[in-house]
Amino acid sequence: QVQLVESGGGLVQAGGSVRLSCAASGRTGSTYAMAWFRQVPGKEREFVATIKWSGGRTSYTDSVKGRFTISRDNAKNTVYLQMNSLKPEDTAVYYCAHRGVTSADYDYWGQGTQVTVSS
């Protein structure tokens, strides 16, 4: 089992910045990748960014490229999402996700943290 706890959400003005954190605990020794997703009411959960735990290779959805940065601290088992130049359309609940080395998909999810960007 892996437990994920997000923090750092809140209300921010358009153009501002927020950093989300996701602390993993439990059986984290077999982590393949961590990711951030987001969801707004009435829509499907959307992929935002991912980072491989070994090597640190990253990938982003097009709408956040150049504005968001995903990073990790292996020693702390924590993944971060630095969000800059925020837009009202970035408003969503942001979820942290874990993928194990033997998993074909993300297998553990956090509870989510709300990010609201006001215009």
PDB file of C-alpha atoms in Angstrom, residues 71-110:
ATOM      1  CA  SER A  71       9.872  17.722  -9.665  1.00  0.00           C
ATOM      2  CA  ARG A  72      10.634  15.152  -7.007  1.00  0.00           C
ATOM      3  CA  ASP A  73      12.696  14.659  -3.898  1.00  0.00           C
ATOM      4  CA  ASN A  74      13.479  10.968  -3.725  1.00  0.00           C
ATOM      5  CA  ALA A  75      14.838  11.180  -0.202  1.00  0.00           C
ATOM      6  CA  LYS A  76      11.575  12.694   1.033  1.00  0.00           C
ATOM      7  CA  ASN A  77       9.351  10.581  -1.237  1.00  0.00           C
ATOM      8  CA  THR A  78       7.708  13.803  -2.294  1.00  0.00           C
ATOM      9  CA  VAL A  79       6.639  15.135  -5.663  1.00  0.00           C
ATOM     10  CA  TYR A  80       5.962  18.787  -6.366  1.00  0.00           C
ATOM     11  CA  LEU A  81       4.053  20.760  -8.955  1.00  0.00           C
ATOM     12  CA  GLN A  82       5.183  24.356  -9.353  1.00  0.00           C
ATOM     13  CA  MET A  83       2.440  26.235 -11.165  1.00  0.00           C
ATOM     14  CA  ASN A  84       3.259  29.669 -12.574  1.00  0.00           C
ATOM     15  CA  SER A  85       1.335  32.113 -14.737  1.00  0.00           C
ATOM     16  CA  LEU A  86      -1.892  30.573 -13.549  1.00  0.00           C
ATOM     17  CA  LYS A  87      -5.064  31.042 -15.556  1.00  0.00           C
ATOM     18  CA  PRO A  88      -8.711  30.759 -14.473  1.00  0.00           C
ATOM     19  CA  GLU A  89      -8.969  27.595 -16.589  1.00  0.00           C
ATOM     20  CA  ASP A  90      -6.392  25.954 -14.304  1.00  0.00           C
ATOM     21  CA  THR A  91      -9.015  25.937 -11.561  1.00  0.00           C
ATOM     22  CA  ALA A  92      -9.574  22.327 -10.522  1.00  0.00           C
ATOM     23  CA  VAL A  93      -9.026  19.735  -7.869  1.00  0.00           C
ATOM     24  CA  TYR A  94      -5.479  18.481  -8.316  1.00  0.00           C
ATOM     25  CA  TYR A  95      -4.682  14.850  -7.559  1.00  0.00           C
ATOM     26  CA  CYS A  96      -1.373  13.177  -7.001  1.00  0.00           C
ATOM     27  CA  ALA A  97      -0.959   9.663  -8.419  1.00  0.00           C
ATOM     28  CA  HIS A  98       1.544   6.847  -7.991  1.00  0.00           C
ATOM     29  CA  ARG A  99       2.533   4.139 -10.426  1.00  0.00           C
ATOM     30  CA  GLY A 100       4.432   1.087  -9.253  1.00  0.00           C
ATOM     31  CA  VAL A 101       7.072  -0.703 -11.298  1.00  0.00           C
ATOM     32  CA  THR A 102       4.756  -3.658 -11.830  1.00  0.00           C
ATOM     33  CA  SER A 103       1.670  -1.565 -12.601  1.00  0.00           C
ATOM     34  CA  ALA A 104       0.357  -0.773 -16.060  1.00  0.00           C
ATOM     35  CA  ASP A 105      -1.396   2.336 -14.755  1.00  0.00           C
ATOM     36  CA  TYR A 106      -1.503   4.637 -11.743  1.00  0.00           C
ATOM     37  CA  ASP A 107      -2.393   2.493  -8.750  1.00  0.00           C
ATOM     38  CA  TYR A 108      -2.699   4.908  -5.829  1.00  0.00           C
ATOM     39  CA  TRP A 109      -4.269   8.335  -5.607  1.00  0.00           C
ATOM     40  CA  GLY A 110      -4.295  11.176  -3.140  1.00  0.00           C
TER      41      GLY A 110
END
